[in-house]
Each structure stands twice: as C-alpha cells, then as structure tokens.
Coordinates of N, CA and C in Angstrom, one line a residue:
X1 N 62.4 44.3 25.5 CA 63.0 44.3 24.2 C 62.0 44.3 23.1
X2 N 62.2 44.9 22.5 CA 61.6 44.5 20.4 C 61.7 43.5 20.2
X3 N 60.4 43.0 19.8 CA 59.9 41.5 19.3 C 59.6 41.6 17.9
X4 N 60.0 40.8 16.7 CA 60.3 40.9 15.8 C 58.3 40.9 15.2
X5 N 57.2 41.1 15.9 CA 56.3 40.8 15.9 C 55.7 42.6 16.4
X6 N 56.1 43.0 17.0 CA 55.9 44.4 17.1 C 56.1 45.3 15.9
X7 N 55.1 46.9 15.8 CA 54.9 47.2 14.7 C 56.2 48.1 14.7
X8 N 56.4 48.5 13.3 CA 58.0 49.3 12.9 C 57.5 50.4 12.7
X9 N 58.2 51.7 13.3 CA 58.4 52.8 13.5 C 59.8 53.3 13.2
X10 N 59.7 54.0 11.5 CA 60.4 54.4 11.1 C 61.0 55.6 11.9
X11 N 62.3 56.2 12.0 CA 62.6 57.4 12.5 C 63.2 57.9 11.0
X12 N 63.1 58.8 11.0 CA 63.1 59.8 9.8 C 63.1 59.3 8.0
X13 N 63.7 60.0 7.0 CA 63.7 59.0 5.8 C 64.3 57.9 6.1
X14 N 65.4 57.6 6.3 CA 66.0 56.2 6.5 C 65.3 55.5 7.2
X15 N 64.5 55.8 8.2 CA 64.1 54.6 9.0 C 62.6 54.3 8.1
X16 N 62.2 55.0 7.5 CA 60.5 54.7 6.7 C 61.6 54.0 5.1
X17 N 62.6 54.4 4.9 CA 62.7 53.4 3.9 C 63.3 52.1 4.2
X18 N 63.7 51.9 5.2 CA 63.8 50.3 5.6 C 62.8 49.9 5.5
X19 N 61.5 50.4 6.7 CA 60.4 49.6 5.8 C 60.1 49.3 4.9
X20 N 59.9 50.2 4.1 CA 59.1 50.1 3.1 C 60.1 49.4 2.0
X21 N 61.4 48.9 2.4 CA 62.3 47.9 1.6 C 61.9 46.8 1.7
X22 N 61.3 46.7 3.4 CA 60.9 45.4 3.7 C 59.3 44.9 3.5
X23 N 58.7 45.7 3.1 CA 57.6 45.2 2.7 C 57.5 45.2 1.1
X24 N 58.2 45.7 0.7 CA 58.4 45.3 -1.3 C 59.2 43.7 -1.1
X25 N 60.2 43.9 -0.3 CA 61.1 41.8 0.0 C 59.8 41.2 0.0
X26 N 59.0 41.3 1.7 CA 58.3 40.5 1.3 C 57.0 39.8 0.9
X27 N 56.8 41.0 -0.2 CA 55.7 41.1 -1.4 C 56.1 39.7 -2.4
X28 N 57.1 39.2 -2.0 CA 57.9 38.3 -3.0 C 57.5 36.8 -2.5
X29 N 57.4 36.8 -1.4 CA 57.2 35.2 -0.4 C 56.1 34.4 -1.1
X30 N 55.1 34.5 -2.0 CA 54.5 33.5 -2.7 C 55.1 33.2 -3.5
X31 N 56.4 33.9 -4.6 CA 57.1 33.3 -5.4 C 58.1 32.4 -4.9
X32 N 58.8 33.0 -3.8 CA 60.2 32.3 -3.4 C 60.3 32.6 -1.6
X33 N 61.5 32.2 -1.2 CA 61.3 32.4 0.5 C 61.8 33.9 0.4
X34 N 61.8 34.4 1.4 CA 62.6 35.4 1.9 C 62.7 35.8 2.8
X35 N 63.9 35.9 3.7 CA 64.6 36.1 4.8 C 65.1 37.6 5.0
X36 N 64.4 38.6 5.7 CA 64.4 39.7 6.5 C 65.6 39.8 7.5
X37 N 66.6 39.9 7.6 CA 67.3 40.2 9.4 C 67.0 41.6 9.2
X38 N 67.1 42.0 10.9 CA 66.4 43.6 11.3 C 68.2 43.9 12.2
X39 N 69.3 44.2 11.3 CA 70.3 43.8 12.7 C 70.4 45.3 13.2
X40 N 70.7 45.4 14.5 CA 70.9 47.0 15.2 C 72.0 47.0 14.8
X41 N 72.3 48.6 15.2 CA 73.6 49.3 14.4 C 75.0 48.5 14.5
X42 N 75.5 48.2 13.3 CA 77.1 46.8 13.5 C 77.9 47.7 13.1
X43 N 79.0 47.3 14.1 CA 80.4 48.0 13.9 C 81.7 46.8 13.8
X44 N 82.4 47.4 13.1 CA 83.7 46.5 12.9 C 84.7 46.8 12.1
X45 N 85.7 45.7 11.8 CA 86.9 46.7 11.5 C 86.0 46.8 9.2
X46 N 86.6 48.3 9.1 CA 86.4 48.7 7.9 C 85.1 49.3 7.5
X47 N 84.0 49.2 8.9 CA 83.0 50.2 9.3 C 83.4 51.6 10.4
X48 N 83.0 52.6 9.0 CA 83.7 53.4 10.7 C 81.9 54.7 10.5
X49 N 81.9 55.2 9.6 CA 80.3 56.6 9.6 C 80.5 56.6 10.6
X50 N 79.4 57.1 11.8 CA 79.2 58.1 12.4 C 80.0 57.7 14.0
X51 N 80.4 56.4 14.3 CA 81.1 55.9 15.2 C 83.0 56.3 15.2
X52 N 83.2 56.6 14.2 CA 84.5 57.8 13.4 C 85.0 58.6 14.4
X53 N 83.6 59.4 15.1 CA 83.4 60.7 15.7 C 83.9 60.3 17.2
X54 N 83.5 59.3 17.8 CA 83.4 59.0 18.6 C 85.2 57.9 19.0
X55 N 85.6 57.6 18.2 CA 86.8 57.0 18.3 C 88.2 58.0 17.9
X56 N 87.8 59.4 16.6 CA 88.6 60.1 16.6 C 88.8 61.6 18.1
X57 N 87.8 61.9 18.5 CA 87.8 62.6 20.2 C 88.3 61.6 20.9
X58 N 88.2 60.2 21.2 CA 88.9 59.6 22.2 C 90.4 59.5 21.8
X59 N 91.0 59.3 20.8 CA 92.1 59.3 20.3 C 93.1 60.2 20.7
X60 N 92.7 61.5 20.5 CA 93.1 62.6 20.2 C 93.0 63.6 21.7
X61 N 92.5 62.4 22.6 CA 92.7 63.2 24.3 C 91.3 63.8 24.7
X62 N 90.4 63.7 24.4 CA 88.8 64.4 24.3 C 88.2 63.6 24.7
X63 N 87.2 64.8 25.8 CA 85.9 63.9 26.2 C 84.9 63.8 25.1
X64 N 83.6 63.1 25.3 CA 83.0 63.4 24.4 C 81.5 63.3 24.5
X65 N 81.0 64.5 24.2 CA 79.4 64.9 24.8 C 78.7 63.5 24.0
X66 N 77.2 63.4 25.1 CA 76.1 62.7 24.5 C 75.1 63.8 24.9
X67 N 73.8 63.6 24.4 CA 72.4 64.2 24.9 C 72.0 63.4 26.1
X68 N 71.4 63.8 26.5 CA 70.8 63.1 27.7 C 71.8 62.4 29.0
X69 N 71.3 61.6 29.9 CA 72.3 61.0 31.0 C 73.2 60.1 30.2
X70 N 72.8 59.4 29.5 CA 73.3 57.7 29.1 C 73.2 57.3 29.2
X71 N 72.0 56.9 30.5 CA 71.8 55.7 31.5 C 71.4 55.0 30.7
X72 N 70.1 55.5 29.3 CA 69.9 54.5 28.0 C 70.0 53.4 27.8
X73 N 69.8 52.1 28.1 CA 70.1 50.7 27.1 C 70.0 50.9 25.7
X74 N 71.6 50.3 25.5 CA 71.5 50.3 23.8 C 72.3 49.6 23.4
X75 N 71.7 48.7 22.0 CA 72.5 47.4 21.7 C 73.2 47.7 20.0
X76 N 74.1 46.6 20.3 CA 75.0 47.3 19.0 C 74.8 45.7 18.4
X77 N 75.9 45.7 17.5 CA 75.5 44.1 17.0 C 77.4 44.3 16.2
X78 N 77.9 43.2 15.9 CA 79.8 43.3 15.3 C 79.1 42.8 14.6
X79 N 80.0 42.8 13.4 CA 79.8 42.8 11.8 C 80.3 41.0 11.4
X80 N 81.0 40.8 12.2 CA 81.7 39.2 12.2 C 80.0 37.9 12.7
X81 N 79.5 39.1 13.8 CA 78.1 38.3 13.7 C 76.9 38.5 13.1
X82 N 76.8 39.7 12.4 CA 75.6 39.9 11.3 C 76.0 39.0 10.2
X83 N 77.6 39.3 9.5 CA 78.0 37.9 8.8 C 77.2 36.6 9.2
X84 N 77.7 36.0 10.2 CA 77.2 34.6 10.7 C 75.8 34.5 10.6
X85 N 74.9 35.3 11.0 CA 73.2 35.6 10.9 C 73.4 35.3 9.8
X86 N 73.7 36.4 8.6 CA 73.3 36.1 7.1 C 73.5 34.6 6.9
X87 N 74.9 34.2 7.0 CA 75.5 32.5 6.6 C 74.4 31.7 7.5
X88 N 73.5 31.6 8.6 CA 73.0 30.9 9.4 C 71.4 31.0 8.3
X89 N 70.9 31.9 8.0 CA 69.6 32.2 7.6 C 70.1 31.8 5.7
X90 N 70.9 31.7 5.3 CA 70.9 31.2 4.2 C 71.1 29.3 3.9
X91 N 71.4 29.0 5.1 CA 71.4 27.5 5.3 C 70.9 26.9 5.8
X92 N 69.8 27.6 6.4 CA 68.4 27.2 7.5 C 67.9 26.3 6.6
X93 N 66.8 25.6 7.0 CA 65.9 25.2 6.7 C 64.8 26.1 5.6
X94 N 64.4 25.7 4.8 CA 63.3 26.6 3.8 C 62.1 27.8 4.9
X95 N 61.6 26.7 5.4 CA 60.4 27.3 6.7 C 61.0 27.8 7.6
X96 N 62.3 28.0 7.9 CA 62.5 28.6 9.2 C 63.4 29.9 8.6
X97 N 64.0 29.9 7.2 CA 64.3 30.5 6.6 C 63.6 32.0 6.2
X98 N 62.2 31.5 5.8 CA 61.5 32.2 5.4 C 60.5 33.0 6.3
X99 N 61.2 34.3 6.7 CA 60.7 34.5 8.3 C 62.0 35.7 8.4
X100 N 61.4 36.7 9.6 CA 61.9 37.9 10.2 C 62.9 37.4 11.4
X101 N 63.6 37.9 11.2 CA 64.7 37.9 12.7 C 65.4 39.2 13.0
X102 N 64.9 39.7 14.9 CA 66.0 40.5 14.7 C 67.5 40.3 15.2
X103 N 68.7 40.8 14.8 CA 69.9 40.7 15.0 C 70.9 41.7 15.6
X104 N 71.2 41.2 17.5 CA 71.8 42.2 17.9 C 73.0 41.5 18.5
X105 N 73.5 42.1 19.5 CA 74.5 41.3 20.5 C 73.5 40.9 21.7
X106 N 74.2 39.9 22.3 CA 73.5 39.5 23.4 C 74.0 39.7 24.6
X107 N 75.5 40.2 24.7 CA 75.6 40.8 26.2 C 75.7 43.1 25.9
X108 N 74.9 43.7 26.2 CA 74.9 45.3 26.0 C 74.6 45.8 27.7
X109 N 75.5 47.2 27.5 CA 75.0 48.0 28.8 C 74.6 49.2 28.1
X110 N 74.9 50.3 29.1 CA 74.0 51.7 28.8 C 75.0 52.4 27.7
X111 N 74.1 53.2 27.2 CA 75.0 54.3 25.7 C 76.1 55.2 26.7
X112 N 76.0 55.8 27.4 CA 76.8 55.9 28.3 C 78.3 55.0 28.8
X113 N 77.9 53.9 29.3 CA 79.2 52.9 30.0 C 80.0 52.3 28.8
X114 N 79.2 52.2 27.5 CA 80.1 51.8 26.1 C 80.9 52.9 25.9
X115 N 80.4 53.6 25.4 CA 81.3 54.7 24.9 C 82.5 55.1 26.1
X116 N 82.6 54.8 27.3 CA 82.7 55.3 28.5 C 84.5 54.1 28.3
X117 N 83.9 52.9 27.8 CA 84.6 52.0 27.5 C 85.9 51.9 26.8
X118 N 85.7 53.5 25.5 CA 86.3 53.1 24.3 C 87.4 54.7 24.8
X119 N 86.9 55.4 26.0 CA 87.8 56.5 26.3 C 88.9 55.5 27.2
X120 N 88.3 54.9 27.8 CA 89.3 54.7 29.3 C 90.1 53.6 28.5
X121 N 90.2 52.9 27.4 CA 90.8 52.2 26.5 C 91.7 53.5 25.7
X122 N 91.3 54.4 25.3 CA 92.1 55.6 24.6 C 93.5 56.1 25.3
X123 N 93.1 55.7 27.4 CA 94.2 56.4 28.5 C 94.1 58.0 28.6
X124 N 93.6 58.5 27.9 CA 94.0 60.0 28.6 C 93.1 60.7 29.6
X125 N 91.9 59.4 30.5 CA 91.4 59.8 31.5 C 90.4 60.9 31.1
X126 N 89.7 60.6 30.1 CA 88.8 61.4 29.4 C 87.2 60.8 30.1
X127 N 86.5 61.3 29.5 CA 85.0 60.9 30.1 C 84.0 61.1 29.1
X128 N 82.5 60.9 28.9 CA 81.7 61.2 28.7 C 80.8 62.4 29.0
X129 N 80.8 63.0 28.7 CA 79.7 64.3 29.2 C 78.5 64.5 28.7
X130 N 77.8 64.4 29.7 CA 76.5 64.8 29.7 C 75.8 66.0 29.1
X131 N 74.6 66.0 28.1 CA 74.0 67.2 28.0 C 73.1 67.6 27.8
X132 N 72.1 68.4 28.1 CA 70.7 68.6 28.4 C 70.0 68.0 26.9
X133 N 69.4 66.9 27.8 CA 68.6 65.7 26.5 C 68.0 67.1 25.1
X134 N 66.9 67.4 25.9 CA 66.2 68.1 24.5 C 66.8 69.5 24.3
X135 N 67.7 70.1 24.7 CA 68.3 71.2 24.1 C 69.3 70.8 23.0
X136 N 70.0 69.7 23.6 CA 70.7 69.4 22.5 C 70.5 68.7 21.2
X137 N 69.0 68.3 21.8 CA 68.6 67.7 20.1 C 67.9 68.7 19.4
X138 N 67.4 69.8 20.0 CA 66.9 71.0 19.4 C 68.4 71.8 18.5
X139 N 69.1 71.7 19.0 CA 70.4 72.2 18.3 C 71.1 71.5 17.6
X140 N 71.2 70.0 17.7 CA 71.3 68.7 16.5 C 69.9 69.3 15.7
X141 N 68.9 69.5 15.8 CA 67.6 69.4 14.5 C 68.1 70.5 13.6
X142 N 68.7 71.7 14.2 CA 68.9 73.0 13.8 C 70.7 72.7 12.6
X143 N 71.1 72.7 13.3 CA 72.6 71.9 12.5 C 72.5 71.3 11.1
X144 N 71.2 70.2 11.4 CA 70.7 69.3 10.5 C 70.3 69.7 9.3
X145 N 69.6 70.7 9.9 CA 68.9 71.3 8.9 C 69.5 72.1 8.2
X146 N 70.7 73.0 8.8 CA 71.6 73.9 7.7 C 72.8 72.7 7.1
X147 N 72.9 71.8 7.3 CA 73.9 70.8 7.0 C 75.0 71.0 7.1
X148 N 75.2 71.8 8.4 CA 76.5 71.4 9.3 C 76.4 70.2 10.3
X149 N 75.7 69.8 10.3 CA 76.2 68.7 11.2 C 76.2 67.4 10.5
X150 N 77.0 66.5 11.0 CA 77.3 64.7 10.1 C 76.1 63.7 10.4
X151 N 75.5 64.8 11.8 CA 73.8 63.6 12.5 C 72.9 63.9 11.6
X152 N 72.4 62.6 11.1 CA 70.9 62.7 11.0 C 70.1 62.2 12.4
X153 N 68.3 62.4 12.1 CA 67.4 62.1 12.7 C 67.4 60.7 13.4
X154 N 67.9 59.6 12.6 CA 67.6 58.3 13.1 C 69.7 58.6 14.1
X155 N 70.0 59.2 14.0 CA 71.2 58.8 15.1 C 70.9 59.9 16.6
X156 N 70.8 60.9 16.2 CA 70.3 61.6 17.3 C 68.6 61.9 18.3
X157 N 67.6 61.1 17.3 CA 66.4 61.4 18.1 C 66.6 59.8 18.8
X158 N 67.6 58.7 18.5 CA 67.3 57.8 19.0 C 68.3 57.2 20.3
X159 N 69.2 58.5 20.8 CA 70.0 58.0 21.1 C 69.8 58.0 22.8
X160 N 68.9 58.8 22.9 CA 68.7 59.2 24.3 C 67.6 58.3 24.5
X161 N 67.2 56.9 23.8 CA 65.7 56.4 24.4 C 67.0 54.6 24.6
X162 N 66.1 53.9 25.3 CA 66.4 52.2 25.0 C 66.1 52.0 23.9
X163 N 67.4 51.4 23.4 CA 67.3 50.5 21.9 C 67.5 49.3 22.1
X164 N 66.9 48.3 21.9 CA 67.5 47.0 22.1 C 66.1 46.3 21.7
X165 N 66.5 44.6 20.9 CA 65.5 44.0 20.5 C 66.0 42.3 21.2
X166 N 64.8 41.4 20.9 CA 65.2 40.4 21.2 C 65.6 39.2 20.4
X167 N 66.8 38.5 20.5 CA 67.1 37.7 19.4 C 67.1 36.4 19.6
X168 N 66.0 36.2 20.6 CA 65.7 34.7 21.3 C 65.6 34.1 20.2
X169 N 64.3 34.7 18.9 CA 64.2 34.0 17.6 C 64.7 33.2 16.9
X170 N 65.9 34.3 16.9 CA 67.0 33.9 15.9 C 67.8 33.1 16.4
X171 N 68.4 32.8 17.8 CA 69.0 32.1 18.5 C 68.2 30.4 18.4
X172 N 66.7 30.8 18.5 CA 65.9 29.2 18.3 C 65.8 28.7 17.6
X173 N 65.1 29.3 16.3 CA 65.2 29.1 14.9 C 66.5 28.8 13.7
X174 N 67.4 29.9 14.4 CA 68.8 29.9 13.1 C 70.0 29.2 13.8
X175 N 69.8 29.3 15.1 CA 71.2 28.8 16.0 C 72.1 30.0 15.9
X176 N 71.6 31.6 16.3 CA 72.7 32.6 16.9 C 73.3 32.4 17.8
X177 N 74.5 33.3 17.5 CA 75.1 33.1 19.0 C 76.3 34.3 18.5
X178 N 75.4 35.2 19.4 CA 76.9 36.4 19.2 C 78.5 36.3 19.9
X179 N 79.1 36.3 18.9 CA 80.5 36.1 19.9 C 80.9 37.6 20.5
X180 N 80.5 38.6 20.5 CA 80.8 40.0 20.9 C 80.1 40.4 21.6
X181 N 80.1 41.0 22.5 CA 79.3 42.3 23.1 C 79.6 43.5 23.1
X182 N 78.7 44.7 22.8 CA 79.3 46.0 23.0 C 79.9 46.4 22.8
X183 N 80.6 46.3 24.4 CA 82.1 46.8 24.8 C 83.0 45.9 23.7
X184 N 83.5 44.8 23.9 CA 84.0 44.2 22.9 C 84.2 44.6 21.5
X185 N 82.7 44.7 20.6 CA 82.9 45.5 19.4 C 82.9 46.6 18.9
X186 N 83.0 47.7 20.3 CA 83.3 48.8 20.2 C 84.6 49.2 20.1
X187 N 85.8 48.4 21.4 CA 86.9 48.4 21.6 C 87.8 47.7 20.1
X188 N 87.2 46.2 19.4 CA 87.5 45.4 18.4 C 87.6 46.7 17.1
X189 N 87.2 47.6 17.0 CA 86.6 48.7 16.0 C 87.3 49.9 16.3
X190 N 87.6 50.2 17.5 CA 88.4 51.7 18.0 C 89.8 51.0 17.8
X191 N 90.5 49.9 17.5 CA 91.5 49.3 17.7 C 92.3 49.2 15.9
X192 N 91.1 49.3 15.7 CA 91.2 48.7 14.2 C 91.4 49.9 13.2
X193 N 90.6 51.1 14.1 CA 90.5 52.8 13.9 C 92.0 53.1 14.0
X194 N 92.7 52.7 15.2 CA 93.9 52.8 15.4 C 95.1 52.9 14.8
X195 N 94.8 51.6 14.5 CA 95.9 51.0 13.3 C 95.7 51.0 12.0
X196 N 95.0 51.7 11.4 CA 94.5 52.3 10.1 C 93.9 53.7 9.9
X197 N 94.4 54.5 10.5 CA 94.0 56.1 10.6 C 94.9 56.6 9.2
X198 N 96.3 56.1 9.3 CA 96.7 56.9 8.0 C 96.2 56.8 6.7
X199 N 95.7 55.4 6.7 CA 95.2 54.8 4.8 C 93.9 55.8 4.8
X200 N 93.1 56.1 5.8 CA 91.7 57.4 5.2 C 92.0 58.5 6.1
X201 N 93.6 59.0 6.3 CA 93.6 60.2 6.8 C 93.1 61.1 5.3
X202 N 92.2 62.2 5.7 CA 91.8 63.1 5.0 C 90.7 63.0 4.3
X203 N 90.0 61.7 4.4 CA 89.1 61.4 3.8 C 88.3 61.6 4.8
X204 N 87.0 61.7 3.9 CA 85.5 62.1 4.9 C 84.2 62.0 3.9
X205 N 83.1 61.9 4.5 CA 81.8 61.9 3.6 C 80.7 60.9 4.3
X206 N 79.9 60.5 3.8 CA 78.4 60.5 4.1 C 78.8 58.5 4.6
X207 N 79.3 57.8 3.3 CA 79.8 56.3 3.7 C 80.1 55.7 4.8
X208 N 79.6 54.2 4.9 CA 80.6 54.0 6.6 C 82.0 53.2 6.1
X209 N 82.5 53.8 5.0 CA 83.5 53.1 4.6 C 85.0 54.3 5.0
X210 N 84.0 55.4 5.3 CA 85.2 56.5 5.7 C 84.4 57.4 6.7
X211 N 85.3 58.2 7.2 CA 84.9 59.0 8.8 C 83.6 59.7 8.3
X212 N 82.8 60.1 8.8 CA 81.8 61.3 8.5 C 82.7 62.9 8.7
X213 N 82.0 63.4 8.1 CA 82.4 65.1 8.1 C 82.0 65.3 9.2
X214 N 82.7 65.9 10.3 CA 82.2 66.3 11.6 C 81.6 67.8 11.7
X215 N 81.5 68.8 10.4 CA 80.9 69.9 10.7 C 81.7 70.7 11.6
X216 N 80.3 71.1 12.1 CA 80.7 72.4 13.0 C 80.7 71.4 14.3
X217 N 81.2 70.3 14.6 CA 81.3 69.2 15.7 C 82.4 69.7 15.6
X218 N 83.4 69.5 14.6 CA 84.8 69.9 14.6 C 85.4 71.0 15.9
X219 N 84.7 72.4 15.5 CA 84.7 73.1 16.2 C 84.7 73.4 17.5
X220 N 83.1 72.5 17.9 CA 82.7 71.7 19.4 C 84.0 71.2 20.0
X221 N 85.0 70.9 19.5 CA 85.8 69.6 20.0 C 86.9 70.6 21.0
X222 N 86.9 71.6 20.6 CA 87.7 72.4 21.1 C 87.6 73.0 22.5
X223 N 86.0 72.3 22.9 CA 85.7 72.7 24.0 C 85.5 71.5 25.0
X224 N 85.9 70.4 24.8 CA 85.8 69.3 25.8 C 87.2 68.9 25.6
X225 N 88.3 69.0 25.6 CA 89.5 68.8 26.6 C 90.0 68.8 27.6

C-alpha cells in the first residue's frame, strides 16, 4: 500500500494540481496547523461523475467493458466516512492534527469483482468484460483528446494498475474506522442511483453532482448486451 510518507505522482492536470494544492496548504503550518486527508475515490448517495456510467449499463441490462483483466486491487473510500475523517481530524488533538493522512476503506477487492458486484445486484446476469489493457487506453487517449469521451487521464491510465493506500495512520492517530467497504459503497450508491434517476434524468456534464456525458461510450453501449 501507499504510505502517506511516499513521494506523490501526479497523473495528468488533476493529479499535479492536488499537489501542488497541497504544498501551498502546507506552506501555511508555521502560521497555523494544517490537516491534509489524501482520501481515494468516495462514492455515495448524491455523488454520481464518472461512476454514473457504470451504474447507468448495469441498470439498463449491459455488460460493461474495463481495460485490462481487473484482477487490479483498488480501493474506494464512502462519503459517510471521508465525512467522519474530516470530523475526526478537526477534533484531534493540535499535533496529531497537524499532519497528512491517507483515507480509504479498509475492507477492498479487485476493480473487476466490485464492479462485478453492482451487475449481479442490477439481476440481468450481466458481467464485466474484459479488454486489451493498452489498446484500449490508446483509444481512451484518442477520444480524450477529440473530447468525445467523459475519461480523463487520472480515470483511465489508472485503472488497470493497484490503487490502494494505507490508513493504519489515520486509524492510530485520528481513531478511523471505515464503516463500508467497496462492495458496500458501491451497491449503497447504485441503490441510491436507483431511486433518484428521475430528479437528473437528462441532465449531464463534467460535476459529480450529475451523470457525466458518456460521448461516443453512448454508442459503445450498443455493443455489450
């Protein structure tokens, strides 16, 4: 796992402007404390961007391609416990306060068996499919670049590697304790998708407050039924 002590490697603009968000924070620490969480990607109800995609194909009877096998480790984190992180690190102690933590779930399986999770919850006996790791990110970079597609760089160059950090830290120092795992806040979030599809039917755009534009994915979809 990622130790909050290892160096940060941005993946594309977004990922070089976290850093560089977090090294202006804490440029600040001789005036005042300041508290960094690093949390991996959180889903929950009234988050939906680019996880939209993935719960509107299962919905709707569709398998749904990934790059690569899936066999991947990758950790997600629910929004009910990035909450709790933030409320735990704002009532810490000053010195324990003042200090990096990363923030994920603590029970995750492969990118694969999640997602794998939120079909066989959907019922229509749908699956995951596989597809040639670097062709299809050569054709995600291509997409990208004409801006048909809703992926950026930090969702697709990262999806086919292990993501996952360790939150022993925060668990020592803050007293974490994820109540979710994964599967859980994947299923907690596809459920929630469910029962609120009509209030943002039609809506779409770049926010995780509404679906992403699926592009020329749209299109794709017609071919995994």
């Amino acid at each position: 796992p990622i130790l909050e002590e290892h160096e940060l490697v941005g993946v594309g603009p977004y990922g070089r402007t976290k850093i560089a968000a977090e090294e202006m924070a804490a440029s600040f620490r001789s005036s005042f404390p300041v508290t960094i969480l690093r949390p991996k990607s959180f889903i929950g109800p009234e988050r939906l961007g680019v996880f939209a995609l993935l719960f509107d194909w299962a919905a709707s009877g569709h398998h749904f391609p990934i790059p690569g096998s899936g066999r991947n480790l990758y950790q997600y984190l629910d929004v009910a416990d990035l909450v709790s992180a933030i409320w735990l690190s704002l009532t810490a102690p000053v010195d324990l306060a003042n200090d990096v933590y990363n923030i994920g779930a603590e029970e995750f399986g492969t990118f694969r068996d999640d997602f794998q999770a939120v079909l066989d919850e959907a019922g229509f006996g749908k699956s995951v499919k596989s597809l040639p790791a670097m062709p299809a990110i050569w054709v995600l970079r291509g997409l990208d670049r004409l801006n048909l597609s809703p992926l950026y760089p930090w969702v697709y160059e990262t999806a086919v590697k292990d993501s996952y950090v360790s939150i022993e830290k925060a668990k020592k120092n803050l007293g974490f304790a994820p109540q979710f795992s994964n599967r859980e806040a994947l299923l907690r979030n596809f459920h929630w998708y469910l029962e609120n599809q009509a209030s943002f039917a039609g809506q779409s755009g770049l926010s995780h407050r509404v679906p992403w534009k699926q592009g020329v994915l749209r299109v794709a979809k017609a071919f995994f039924r």
